[in-house]
């Protein structure tokens, strides 16, 4: 089957967070970055330990991609609720790939192309039943790779890199699931395959695929920050984890403190001794740091503070973000306490 050449596609994976939706989507995003394609992603993560409905949307383009897309060209529905909640985001003529073991779509709705695959059953069959249906996200990754003629060897390397630090059986299981999805005769139920056009980049520079938090962490390091302290809180935690992993490579250190007050105080101590330091949090944590931040202004001690904002007042929505803390950043202090406030508008700005 000769693939149809395309320049852009929006792929939405809809299921539950415990199914590894974000992991599968992240593989697609990383592959795009390593294949000289532009990419932008959007995801939702439930704020419950047990997991819940979740999506990962990735837009891959041969040219410049400026948004994650409003409508999906390709929707993967793992469950009935995934289909019901997200079919409205699928454009007319788009492809609905659904797990026929769990989903019964309305086939009378002729606006879409329906591709039913027994994803759960085939995953269990491929892995011998020992992992139950764990791995169906990687099975779907194999299916998508085949449908869009993606570089399966690069994807296999990405899978090996991702799970390489775990038991070898984990890597082998993931690769088995991927190969089973890639080998599935999807051409029997889908009349078209696709291939992204390759448009060489004029600059010839290698590109990176990262989110704003990663860009912020590496920007701090590139800017000369070598010391920091923090306390875990979503969605700041990934900045902290990156700094804790990377700073020692440059002769620095990052301390996980026992609470928000301790973290800002440790960072102030580093700056007081002559080393520019960073601390950070989300809105509730910034509130707890407010007195110490005011003291830094009074003592004229330089300090970088990152507020990775979560949605809503009080403890808010831990796994959702918004831009609502500007007044807190500018005026959230006791008395007159001027500070420089920078509000990045893009991943590049974060760096």
mmCIF file of C-alpha atoms in Angstrom:
data_model
loop_
_atom_site.group_PDB
_atom_site.id
_atom_site.type_symbol
_atom_site.label_atom_id
_atom_site.label_comp_id
_atom_site.label_asym_id
_atom_site.label_seq_id
_atom_site.Cartn_x
_atom_site.Cartn_y
_atom_site.Cartn_z
ATOM 1 C CA UNK A 1 0.000 0.000 0.000
ATOM 2 C CA UNK A 2 1.495 3.334 -1.070
ATOM 3 C CA UNK A 3 1.270 5.861 1.785
ATOM 4 C CA UNK A 4 -0.409 9.219 1.331
ATOM 5 C CA UNK A 5 1.972 12.125 1.865
ATOM 6 C CA UNK A 6 0.890 14.552 4.616
ATOM 7 C CA UNK A 7 2.459 17.620 6.216
ATOM 8 C CA UNK A 8 0.582 17.702 9.506
ATOM 9 C CA UNK A 9 -1.452 15.428 11.786
ATOM 10 C CA UNK A 10 -3.070 15.764 15.197
ATOM 11 C CA UNK A 11 -3.151 12.462 17.095
ATOM 12 C CA UNK A 12 -5.153 12.197 20.331
ATOM 13 C CA UNK A 13 -4.752 9.218 22.671
ATOM 14 C CA UNK A 14 -7.687 8.895 25.088
ATOM 15 C CA UNK A 15 -7.809 6.381 27.915
ATOM 16 C CA UNK A 16 -6.849 6.213 31.580
ATOM 17 C CA UNK A 17 -3.613 7.511 33.059
ATOM 18 C CA UNK A 18 -2.688 4.097 34.467
ATOM 19 C CA UNK A 19 -2.578 2.768 30.892
ATOM 20 C CA UNK A 20 0.532 4.805 30.120
ATOM 21 C CA UNK A 21 -1.180 7.284 27.801
ATOM 22 C CA UNK A 22 1.451 9.950 28.520
ATOM 23 C CA UNK A 23 4.289 7.500 27.939
ATOM 24 C CA UNK A 24 3.026 6.531 24.480
ATOM 25 C CA UNK A 25 2.424 10.159 23.534
ATOM 26 C CA UNK A 26 5.862 11.179 24.767
ATOM 27 C CA UNK A 27 7.451 8.528 22.530
ATOM 28 C CA UNK A 28 5.721 10.075 19.507
ATOM 29 C CA UNK A 29 6.885 13.549 20.517
ATOM 30 C CA UNK A 30 10.497 12.440 21.004
ATOM 31 C CA UNK A 31 10.468 10.595 17.705
ATOM 32 C CA UNK A 32 9.270 13.748 15.946
ATOM 33 C CA UNK A 33 12.145 15.679 17.485
ATOM 34 C CA UNK A 34 14.655 13.112 16.285
ATOM 35 C CA UNK A 35 13.118 13.031 12.811
ATOM 36 C CA UNK A 36 13.415 16.780 12.091
ATOM 37 C CA UNK A 37 9.691 17.350 12.462
ATOM 38 C CA UNK A 38 8.097 20.071 14.537
ATOM 39 C CA UNK A 39 5.899 18.888 17.383
ATOM 40 C CA UNK A 40 3.613 20.310 20.049
ATOM 41 C CA UNK A 41 1.709 18.390 22.707
ATOM 42 C CA UNK A 42 -1.188 18.797 25.098
ATOM 43 C CA UNK A 43 -2.198 16.446 27.891
ATOM 44 C CA UNK A 44 -4.524 16.101 30.852
ATOM 45 C CA UNK A 45 -3.608 14.145 33.969
ATOM 46 C CA UNK A 46 -6.124 13.290 36.721
ATOM 47 C CA UNK A 47 -5.257 14.516 40.209
ATOM 48 C CA UNK A 48 -5.920 11.153 41.851
ATOM 49 C CA UNK A 49 -3.388 8.522 42.879
ATOM 50 C CA UNK A 50 -5.550 5.743 41.447
ATOM 51 C CA UNK A 51 -5.608 7.453 38.049
ATOM 52 C CA UNK A 52 -8.555 8.272 35.843
ATOM 53 C CA UNK A 53 -9.521 9.544 32.378
ATOM 54 C CA UNK A 54 -6.561 11.075 30.611
ATOM 55 C CA UNK A 55 -5.506 12.228 27.158
ATOM 56 C CA UNK A 56 -2.288 12.972 25.339
ATOM 57 C CA UNK A 57 -2.530 14.950 22.117
ATOM 58 C CA UNK A 58 0.469 15.307 19.847
ATOM 59 C CA UNK A 59 0.655 17.379 16.691
ATOM 60 C CA UNK A 60 3.441 16.464 14.295
ATOM 61 C CA UNK A 61 4.251 18.624 11.290
ATOM 62 C CA UNK A 62 6.759 18.752 8.480
ATOM 63 C CA UNK A 63 6.748 22.545 8.776
ATOM 64 C CA UNK A 64 6.402 24.889 11.729
ATOM 65 C CA UNK A 65 3.853 23.810 14.358
ATOM 66 C CA UNK A 66 2.447 26.647 16.457
ATOM 67 C CA UNK A 67 -0.316 24.896 18.431
ATOM 68 C CA UNK A 68 -1.344 21.450 19.630
ATOM 69 C CA UNK A 69 -4.423 21.641 17.393
ATOM 70 C CA UNK A 70 -8.125 22.107 18.092
ATOM 71 C CA UNK A 71 -9.439 19.061 16.228
ATOM 72 C CA UNK A 72 -7.899 15.607 16.037
ATOM 73 C CA UNK A 73 -7.209 13.891 12.733
ATOM 74 C CA UNK A 74 -6.665 10.568 14.468
ATOM 75 C CA UNK A 75 -8.333 9.521 17.723
ATOM 76 C CA UNK A 76 -7.383 6.417 19.701
ATOM 77 C CA UNK A 77 -10.119 5.402 22.173
ATOM 78 C CA UNK A 78 -9.180 2.803 24.779
ATOM 79 C CA UNK A 79 -12.556 2.739 26.572
ATOM 80 C CA UNK A 80 -16.202 3.572 25.977
ATOM 81 C CA UNK A 81 -15.906 6.766 28.015
ATOM 82 C CA UNK A 82 -12.836 7.710 25.954
ATOM 83 C CA UNK A 83 -14.895 7.430 22.784
ATOM 84 C CA UNK A 84 -17.911 9.268 24.170
ATOM 85 C CA UNK A 85 -15.889 12.105 25.707
ATOM 86 C CA UNK A 86 -13.585 12.761 22.757
ATOM 87 C CA UNK A 87 -15.286 11.792 19.507
ATOM 88 C CA UNK A 88 -16.583 15.365 19.402
ATOM 89 C CA UNK A 89 -12.975 16.544 18.976
ATOM 90 C CA UNK A 90 -12.415 14.347 15.913
ATOM 91 C CA UNK A 91 -12.681 16.245 12.640
ATOM 92 C CA UNK A 92 -15.087 15.086 9.973
ATOM 93 C CA UNK A 93 -13.342 12.450 7.879
ATOM 94 C CA UNK A 94 -10.933 11.694 10.715
ATOM 95 C CA UNK A 95 -9.902 8.198 11.787
ATOM 96 C CA UNK A 96 -11.241 6.619 14.981
ATOM 97 C CA UNK A 97 -9.019 3.750 16.103
ATOM 98 C CA UNK A 98 -10.776 2.007 18.985
ATOM 99 C CA UNK A 99 -10.252 -1.017 21.206
ATOM 100 C CA UNK A 100 -13.025 -3.326 20.010
ATOM 101 C CA UNK A 101 -12.718 -5.262 23.288
ATOM 102 C CA UNK A 102 -13.962 -2.232 25.234
ATOM 103 C CA UNK A 103 -15.588 0.227 22.827
ATOM 104 C CA UNK A 104 -18.819 0.088 20.830
ATOM 105 C CA UNK A 105 -18.937 3.194 18.618
ATOM 106 C CA UNK A 106 -21.977 4.453 16.771
ATOM 107 C CA UNK A 107 -21.149 3.083 13.336
ATOM 108 C CA UNK A 108 -24.222 4.801 11.890
ATOM 109 C CA UNK A 109 -22.389 8.110 12.262
ATOM 110 C CA UNK A 110 -20.765 8.304 8.829
ATOM 111 C CA UNK A 111 -18.605 11.340 9.583
ATOM 112 C CA UNK A 112 -15.617 9.236 10.621
ATOM 113 C CA UNK A 113 -13.490 6.316 9.476
ATOM 114 C CA UNK A 114 -13.789 3.470 12.002
ATOM 115 C CA UNK A 115 -10.911 1.103 12.711
ATOM 116 C CA UNK A 116 -11.680 -1.504 15.350
ATOM 117 C CA UNK A 117 -8.764 -3.501 16.750
ATOM 118 C CA UNK A 118 -8.978 -5.865 19.776
ATOM 119 C CA UNK A 119 -6.124 -4.018 21.470
ATOM 120 C CA UNK A 120 -6.561 -5.507 24.946
ATOM 121 C CA UNK A 121 -6.854 -9.104 23.764
ATOM 122 C CA UNK A 122 -3.962 -8.871 21.318
ATOM 123 C CA UNK A 123 -1.712 -7.292 23.945
ATOM 124 C CA UNK A 124 -2.450 -10.091 26.417
ATOM 125 C CA UNK A 125 -1.864 -12.644 23.663
ATOM 126 C CA UNK A 126 1.439 -11.046 22.614
ATOM 127 C CA UNK A 127 2.785 -10.875 26.160
ATOM 128 C CA UNK A 128 1.623 -14.323 27.181
ATOM 129 C CA UNK A 129 -0.962 -13.095 29.651
ATOM 130 C CA UNK A 130 1.552 -12.551 32.453
ATOM 131 C CA UNK A 131 1.302 -8.768 32.232
ATOM 132 C CA UNK A 132 -2.484 -8.793 31.754
ATOM 133 C CA UNK A 133 -3.201 -5.782 29.541
ATOM 134 C CA UNK A 134 -0.217 -3.733 30.715
ATOM 135 C CA UNK A 135 1.589 -2.753 27.568
ATOM 136 C CA UNK A 136 -1.374 -1.931 25.366
ATOM 137 C CA UNK A 137 -0.111 1.649 25.163
ATOM 138 C CA UNK A 138 3.046 0.317 23.497
ATOM 139 C CA UNK A 139 0.941 -1.982 21.298
ATOM 140 C CA UNK A 140 -0.952 1.104 20.102
ATOM 141 C CA UNK A 141 2.367 2.875 19.547
ATOM 142 C CA UNK A 142 3.278 0.059 17.157
ATOM 143 C CA UNK A 143 -0.055 0.429 15.352
ATOM 144 C CA UNK A 144 0.411 4.183 14.939
ATOM 145 C CA UNK A 145 3.971 3.646 13.758
ATOM 146 C CA UNK A 146 2.718 1.347 11.003
ATOM 147 C CA UNK A 147 -0.190 3.579 9.972
ATOM 148 C CA UNK A 148 1.981 6.706 9.718
ATOM 149 C CA UNK A 149 5.097 4.944 8.391
ATOM 150 C CA UNK A 150 7.162 6.180 11.328
ATOM 151 C CA UNK A 151 10.741 5.069 11.887
ATOM 152 C CA UNK A 152 10.168 1.888 13.892
ATOM 153 C CA UNK A 153 13.880 1.378 14.579
ATOM 154 C CA UNK A 154 14.139 4.812 16.198
ATOM 155 C CA UNK A 155 11.054 4.061 18.264
ATOM 156 C CA UNK A 156 12.560 0.787 19.440
ATOM 157 C CA UNK A 157 15.695 2.642 20.520
ATOM 158 C CA UNK A 158 13.570 5.183 22.378
ATOM 159 C CA UNK A 159 11.741 2.352 24.151
ATOM 160 C CA UNK A 160 15.049 0.749 25.123
ATOM 161 C CA UNK A 161 16.357 4.094 26.415
ATOM 162 C CA UNK A 162 13.191 4.734 28.417
ATOM 163 C CA UNK A 163 13.079 1.356 30.143
ATOM 164 C CA UNK A 164 16.798 0.563 30.009
ATOM 165 C CA UNK A 165 17.327 1.335 33.690
ATOM 166 C CA UNK A 166 14.818 -1.322 34.703
ATOM 167 C CA UNK A 167 14.932 -5.091 34.566
ATOM 168 C CA UNK A 168 15.780 -6.414 31.115
ATOM 169 C CA UNK A 169 12.460 -8.249 31.029
ATOM 170 C CA UNK A 170 10.657 -4.874 31.131
ATOM 171 C CA UNK A 171 12.475 -3.739 27.982
ATOM 172 C CA UNK A 172 11.803 -7.040 26.231
ATOM 173 C CA UNK A 173 8.116 -6.953 27.176
ATOM 174 C CA UNK A 174 7.743 -3.419 25.828
ATOM 175 C CA UNK A 175 9.487 -4.322 22.581
ATOM 176 C CA UNK A 176 7.269 -7.405 22.197
ATOM 177 C CA UNK A 177 4.157 -5.260 22.628
ATOM 178 C CA UNK A 178 5.449 -2.724 20.100
ATOM 179 C CA UNK A 179 6.301 -5.393 17.545
ATOM 180 C CA UNK A 180 2.879 -7.018 17.954
ATOM 181 C CA UNK A 181 1.167 -3.708 17.230
ATOM 182 C CA UNK A 182 3.454 -2.946 14.303
ATOM 183 C CA UNK A 183 2.860 -6.388 12.774
ATOM 184 C CA UNK A 184 -0.937 -6.225 13.059
ATOM 185 C CA UNK A 185 -2.515 -6.251 9.547
ATOM 186 C CA UNK A 186 -4.206 -2.892 10.019
ATOM 187 C CA UNK A 187 -4.352 -2.532 6.235
ATOM 188 C CA UNK A 188 -7.252 -4.982 6.286
ATOM 189 C CA UNK A 189 -9.438 -2.415 8.068
ATOM 190 C CA UNK A 190 -7.842 0.896 7.050
ATOM 191 C CA UNK A 191 -7.533 1.653 3.356
ATOM 192 C CA UNK A 192 -4.982 4.455 3.781
ATOM 193 C CA UNK A 193 -1.549 4.722 5.307
ATOM 194 C CA UNK A 194 0.290 8.001 5.740
ATOM 195 C CA UNK A 195 3.799 9.416 5.643
ATOM 196 C CA UNK A 196 5.005 12.798 6.835
ATOM 197 C CA UNK A 197 6.792 14.808 4.184
ATOM 198 C CA UNK A 198 10.454 15.392 4.876
ATOM 199 C CA UNK A 199 11.384 19.060 4.594
ATOM 200 C CA UNK A 200 15.104 19.584 5.355
ATOM 201 C CA UNK A 201 15.802 22.304 7.882
ATOM 202 C CA UNK A 202 17.821 25.126 6.313
ATOM 203 C CA UNK A 203 19.890 25.689 9.437
ATOM 204 C CA UNK A 204 20.970 22.067 9.675
ATOM 205 C CA UNK A 205 20.944 22.357 13.475
ATOM 206 C CA UNK A 206 19.841 19.494 15.663
ATOM 207 C CA UNK A 207 16.641 20.155 17.605
ATOM 208 C CA UNK A 208 15.432 19.202 21.049
ATOM 209 C CA UNK A 209 12.004 18.087 22.191
ATOM 210 C CA UNK A 210 11.208 19.338 25.681
ATOM 211 C CA UNK A 211 8.534 21.003 27.764
ATOM 212 C CA UNK A 212 8.666 24.366 29.503
ATOM 213 C CA UNK A 213 9.802 22.930 32.829
ATOM 214 C CA UNK A 214 12.771 21.182 31.241
ATOM 215 C CA UNK A 215 13.666 24.309 29.270
ATOM 216 C CA UNK A 216 13.505 26.370 32.464
ATOM 217 C CA UNK A 217 15.814 23.992 34.335
ATOM 218 C CA UNK A 218 18.419 23.936 31.572
ATOM 219 C CA UNK A 219 18.112 27.700 31.134
ATOM 220 C CA UNK A 220 18.943 28.185 34.812
ATOM 221 C CA UNK A 221 22.034 26.016 34.426
ATOM 222 C CA UNK A 222 23.086 27.815 31.236
ATOM 223 C CA UNK A 223 22.611 31.116 33.077
ATOM 224 C CA UNK A 224 25.126 30.135 35.736
ATOM 225 C CA UNK A 225 22.929 28.863 38.572
ATOM 226 C CA UNK A 226 24.745 26.134 40.502
ATOM 227 C CA UNK A 227 22.796 25.919 43.752
ATOM 228 C CA UNK A 228 19.152 25.450 44.595
ATOM 229 C CA UNK A 229 16.666 24.093 47.090
ATOM 230 C CA UNK A 230 13.031 23.123 46.893
ATOM 231 C CA UNK A 231 10.168 21.072 48.205
ATOM 232 C CA UNK A 232 8.108 18.795 45.923
ATOM 233 C CA UNK A 233 4.793 20.151 44.671
ATOM 234 C CA UNK A 234 3.092 19.611 41.322
ATOM 235 C CA UNK A 235 3.713 21.071 38.754
ATOM 236 C CA UNK A 236 7.063 22.465 40.004
ATOM 237 C CA UNK A 237 8.457 19.047 40.905
ATOM 238 C CA UNK A 238 9.810 18.185 37.448
ATOM 239 C CA UNK A 239 11.950 21.362 37.435
ATOM 240 C CA UNK A 240 13.349 20.323 40.787
ATOM 241 C CA UNK A 241 14.001 16.762 39.612
ATOM 242 C CA UNK A 242 15.870 17.976 36.530
ATOM 243 C CA UNK A 243 18.031 20.350 38.578
ATOM 244 C CA UNK A 244 18.736 17.663 41.164
ATOM 245 C CA UNK A 245 19.915 15.330 38.389
ATOM 246 C CA UNK A 246 21.830 17.829 36.246
ATOM 247 C CA UNK A 247 23.419 20.357 38.627
ATOM 248 C CA UNK A 248 26.046 17.920 40.018
ATOM 249 C CA UNK A 249 27.369 17.499 36.450
ATOM 250 C CA UNK A 250 28.364 21.181 36.563
ATOM 251 C CA UNK A 251 29.771 21.250 40.073
ATOM 252 C CA UNK A 252 26.496 22.313 41.670
ATOM 253 C CA UNK A 253 23.995 20.873 44.106
ATOM 254 C CA UNK A 254 20.248 20.871 44.642
ATOM 255 C CA UNK A 255 18.791 20.182 48.083
ATOM 256 C CA UNK A 256 15.338 18.741 48.730
ATOM 257 C CA UNK A 257 14.306 20.465 51.945
ATOM 258 C CA UNK A 258 11.798 19.366 54.561
ATOM 259 C CA UNK A 259 9.314 22.129 53.734
ATOM 260 C CA UNK A 260 8.815 25.345 51.765
ATOM 261 C CA UNK A 261 10.244 27.646 54.440
ATOM 262 C CA UNK A 262 13.398 25.568 54.712
ATOM 263 C CA UNK A 263 13.889 25.452 50.949
ATOM 264 C CA UNK A 264 13.746 29.218 50.446
ATOM 265 C CA UNK A 265 15.978 29.740 53.497
ATOM 266 C CA UNK A 266 18.598 27.309 52.174
ATOM 267 C CA UNK A 267 18.549 29.052 48.791
ATOM 268 C CA UNK A 268 18.958 32.422 50.515
ATOM 269 C CA UNK A 269 21.927 31.047 52.429
ATOM 270 C CA UNK A 270 23.579 29.985 49.169
ATOM 271 C CA UNK A 271 23.037 33.432 47.656
ATOM 272 C CA UNK A 272 24.272 35.141 50.837
ATOM 273 C CA UNK A 273 27.535 33.223 50.523
ATOM 274 C CA UNK A 274 28.033 34.558 47.006
ATOM 275 C CA UNK A 275 26.436 31.916 44.790
ATOM 276 C CA UNK A 276 23.282 32.795 42.876
ATOM 277 C CA UNK A 277 20.646 30.239 43.870
ATOM 278 C CA UNK A 278 17.149 29.213 42.841
ATOM 279 C CA UNK A 279 14.067 27.970 44.633
ATOM 280 C CA UNK A 280 10.558 27.428 43.377
ATOM 281 C CA UNK A 281 7.105 26.036 43.960
ATOM 282 C CA UNK A 282 3.500 26.327 42.834
ATOM 283 C CA UNK A 283 1.113 29.006 44.117
ATOM 284 C CA UNK A 284 0.426 27.504 47.581
ATOM 285 C CA UNK A 285 4.150 27.040 48.200
ATOM 286 C CA UNK A 286 4.954 30.576 47.082
ATOM 287 C CA UNK A 287 2.465 31.784 49.708
ATOM 288 C CA UNK A 288 4.411 29.918 52.380
ATOM 289 C CA UNK A 289 7.680 31.440 51.152
ATOM 290 C CA UNK A 290 6.289 35.009 51.135
ATOM 291 C CA UNK A 291 7.908 36.206 54.377
ATOM 292 C CA UNK A 292 11.343 34.892 53.412
ATOM 293 C CA UNK A 293 11.022 36.414 49.935
ATOM 294 C CA UNK A 294 10.299 39.767 51.584
ATOM 295 C CA UNK A 295 13.361 39.321 53.788
ATOM 296 C CA UNK A 296 15.475 38.717 50.660
ATOM 297 C CA UNK A 297 14.273 42.058 49.290
ATOM 298 C CA UNK A 298 14.992 43.808 52.579
ATOM 299 C CA UNK A 299 18.474 42.301 52.828
ATOM 300 C CA UNK A 300 19.111 42.894 49.106
ATOM 301 C CA UNK A 301 20.072 39.268 48.524
ATOM 302 C CA UNK A 302 19.566 38.105 44.912
ATOM 303 C CA UNK A 303 17.340 35.064 44.540
ATOM 304 C CA UNK A 304 15.594 33.374 41.609
ATOM 305 C CA UNK A 305 12.088 32.115 42.421
ATOM 306 C CA UNK A 306 10.113 29.979 39.982
ATOM 307 C CA UNK A 307 6.326 29.860 40.324
ATOM 308 C CA UNK A 308 5.033 26.982 38.185
ATOM 309 C CA UNK A 309 1.372 27.902 38.469
ATOM 310 C CA UNK A 310 -1.424 25.441 39.097
ATOM 311 C CA UNK A 311 -5.075 26.165 38.464
ATOM 312 C CA UNK A 312 -7.477 27.500 41.054
ATOM 313 C CA UNK A 313 -7.174 29.167 44.470
ATOM 314 C CA UNK A 314 -6.007 27.509 47.708
ATOM 315 C CA UNK A 315 -4.488 24.071 47.012
ATOM 316 C CA UNK A 316 -6.063 24.290 43.565
ATOM 317 C CA UNK A 317 -5.812 21.752 40.770
ATOM 318 C CA UNK A 318 -2.436 20.000 41.094
ATOM 319 C CA UNK A 319 -2.312 18.498 37.598
ATOM 320 C CA UNK A 320 -3.739 21.460 35.695
ATOM 321 C CA UNK A 321 -1.991 24.737 35.025
ATOM 322 C CA UNK A 322 -3.108 28.302 34.453
ATOM 323 C CA UNK A 323 -1.632 31.804 34.479
ATOM 324 C CA UNK A 324 -3.329 33.474 37.408
ATOM 325 C CA UNK A 325 -0.589 34.294 39.925
ATOM 326 C CA UNK A 326 0.718 37.509 38.356
ATOM 327 C CA UNK A 327 -0.632 39.732 41.132
ATOM 328 C CA UNK A 328 0.852 37.391 43.725
ATOM 329 C CA UNK A 329 4.217 37.590 41.969
ATOM 330 C CA UNK A 330 4.215 41.392 41.730
ATOM 331 C CA UNK A 331 2.455 42.445 44.931
ATOM 332 C CA UNK A 332 2.499 39.361 47.187
ATOM 333 C CA UNK A 333 4.667 40.735 49.959
ATOM 334 C CA UNK A 334 4.504 42.696 53.191
ATOM 335 C CA UNK A 335 5.132 46.368 52.590
ATOM 336 C CA UNK A 336 6.967 47.771 49.590
ATOM 337 C CA UNK A 337 9.053 44.986 48.121
ATOM 338 C CA UNK A 338 9.869 45.499 44.435
ATOM 339 C CA UNK A 339 11.055 42.540 42.388
ATOM 340 C CA UNK A 340 11.663 41.696 38.736
ATOM 341 C CA UNK A 341 8.876 39.476 37.364
ATOM 342 C CA UNK A 342 9.285 37.600 34.076
ATOM 343 C CA UNK A 343 6.323 35.720 32.556
ATOM 344 C CA UNK A 344 7.393 33.339 29.749
ATOM 345 C CA UNK A 345 4.942 32.828 26.907
ATOM 346 C CA UNK A 346 6.583 29.845 25.212
ATOM 347 C CA UNK A 347 8.985 26.963 25.767
ATOM 348 C CA UNK A 348 11.740 29.066 24.191
ATOM 349 C CA UNK A 349 10.988 31.879 26.645
ATOM 350 C CA UNK A 350 11.410 29.459 29.538
ATOM 351 C CA UNK A 351 14.996 28.800 28.492
#
